[in-house]
Amino acid sequence: MGKTLLALLALMLLMSTATAQEDTITVEDINQFIQIYNANVDQVPDFIKSIISNEKINIEVSTAQGTLQFYAVMQDSTIQSGSVGSLDDATLLISTSEETIRRIAASPDPVGELKIALNTGDVSYSGLGFFSSIKYGIISFLSGLFGF
């Protein structure tokens, strides 16, 4: 997986770092993340934008108290909306733990730490639905094959 996609995943996961301490994600937290992401979307390469351009992403973070869930709806590579909870029609699921998020956030190289977490399964992603499952299965295979 390319560094930019890793950075995107890191940004999405790190968004919950502060809220994971309280085991609650607020709409204000999500709105702040959306503003930060959308302000920097021009730094995402076109190839990556084409992969996530219109995804509906559920993010699950397991904690000692349970699972935190939030989502982001992408349109033309920007986040159009997001909130606490999950989408019934999501196309991508990203799963991790609070411990992994803290490790990534505390690392001097968060992208490198995220890559390790992806390789060890501490962060996982999968397509939801038939076509998304195929798409992300191919991406995962190529990432492993070419080591990115």
XYZ file of C-alpha atoms in Angstrom:
148
model
C 0.000 0.000 0.000
C 1.460 3.350 -0.985
C 2.619 5.834 1.632
C -0.167 8.221 0.753
C -2.863 5.616 1.296
C -1.131 4.721 4.554
C -1.156 8.389 5.506
C -4.856 8.598 4.686
C -5.610 5.574 6.848
C -3.412 7.007 9.605
C -5.275 10.303 9.455
C -8.617 8.524 9.704
C -7.427 6.418 12.630
C -5.617 9.218 14.444
C -8.780 11.279 14.317
C -10.106 9.051 17.070
C -6.979 9.236 19.270
C -8.240 11.984 21.546
C -11.762 10.644 21.675
C -10.587 7.094 22.373
C -9.305 8.348 25.715
C -12.882 9.159 26.676
C -14.437 6.183 24.847
C -16.729 8.547 23.025
C -16.584 10.137 19.630
C -18.536 13.344 19.264
C -19.993 14.923 16.173
C -17.667 17.882 16.818
C -14.637 15.547 16.685
C -15.810 14.138 13.379
C -16.547 17.584 11.922
C -13.051 18.746 12.902
C -11.526 15.704 11.212
C -13.599 16.301 8.065
C -12.332 19.893 7.851
C -8.692 18.801 8.276
C -8.974 15.999 5.729
C -10.816 18.060 3.113
C -8.339 20.941 3.486
C -5.504 18.522 2.633
C -7.180 16.345 0.003
C -5.097 17.969 -2.756
C -2.057 16.150 -1.320
C -3.608 12.756 -2.069
C -2.426 11.348 -5.438
C -5.023 10.852 -8.155
C -4.592 7.060 -8.024
C -5.540 6.976 -4.348
C -8.386 9.408 -4.931
C -9.766 7.058 -7.562
C -9.760 4.193 -5.048
C -11.591 6.042 -2.263
C -13.386 8.697 -4.301
C -16.928 7.526 -3.594
C -16.582 5.089 -0.705
C -18.789 4.847 2.354
C -16.372 3.961 5.151
C -17.193 2.434 8.529
C -14.416 2.651 11.130
C -14.442 0.431 14.214
C -12.090 0.935 17.162
C -12.137 -1.712 19.895
C -11.510 -0.508 23.445
C -11.597 -2.142 26.868
C -15.155 -0.824 27.245
C -16.473 -1.914 23.857
C -16.325 -0.806 20.243
C -16.400 2.789 19.005
C -17.963 3.232 15.578
C -17.992 6.152 13.204
C -18.254 6.620 9.461
C -17.275 8.865 6.573
C -19.083 9.271 3.261
C -16.701 10.153 0.425
C -17.721 11.973 -2.738
C -15.177 12.963 -5.369
C -12.401 12.139 -2.853
C -13.650 14.545 -0.202
C -15.593 13.673 2.913
C -19.138 14.882 2.407
C -20.420 13.716 5.770
C -19.513 11.688 8.794
C -20.896 10.907 12.188
C -20.952 8.534 15.106
C -22.355 5.102 14.288
C -22.170 3.022 11.146
C -23.698 2.875 7.695
C -25.828 -0.067 6.572
C -24.609 0.429 3.006
C -20.885 0.971 3.740
C -18.420 -0.157 1.067
C -15.237 -0.215 3.186
C -14.568 -1.275 6.779
C -11.448 -0.238 8.693
C -10.926 -1.989 12.045
C -8.331 -1.494 14.755
C -7.898 -1.142 18.500
C -7.394 1.788 20.825
C -3.976 0.358 21.735
C -2.929 0.338 18.077
C -4.118 3.915 17.571
C -2.127 5.047 20.601
C 0.969 3.219 19.309
C 0.623 4.844 15.873
C -0.005 8.292 17.389
C 3.008 8.035 19.724
C 5.381 6.824 17.023
C 7.977 9.191 15.544
C 7.026 7.563 12.209
C 3.216 7.139 12.246
C 3.045 6.033 8.605
C 5.715 3.395 9.189
C 3.958 2.240 12.347
C 0.666 2.028 10.446
C 2.330 -0.095 7.778
C 3.543 -2.474 10.495
C 0.037 -2.554 11.987
C -1.440 -3.377 8.576
C 1.112 -6.157 8.029
C 0.443 -7.690 11.465
C -3.326 -7.349 11.204
C -3.579 -4.790 14.018
C -5.269 -2.556 11.440
C -7.405 -4.240 8.840
C -9.517 -3.060 5.957
C -11.966 -4.941 3.810
C -14.463 -4.220 1.120
C -18.117 -4.628 1.994
C -20.375 -5.978 -0.692
C -19.456 -8.023 -3.740
C -17.619 -5.458 -5.880
C -15.864 -3.722 -2.988
C -14.683 -7.084 -1.650
C -13.135 -7.880 -5.027
C -11.618 -4.389 -5.356
C -9.997 -4.380 -1.912
C -8.980 -8.016 -2.256
C -7.016 -7.106 -5.392
C -5.515 -4.040 -3.697
C -4.472 -6.156 -0.709
C -2.963 -8.821 -2.976
C -1.002 -6.289 -5.023
C 0.164 -4.511 -1.871
C 1.543 -7.771 -0.517
C 3.024 -8.771 -3.856
C 4.861 -5.501 -4.432
C 5.539 -4.673 -0.778
C 3.793 -1.319 -0.590
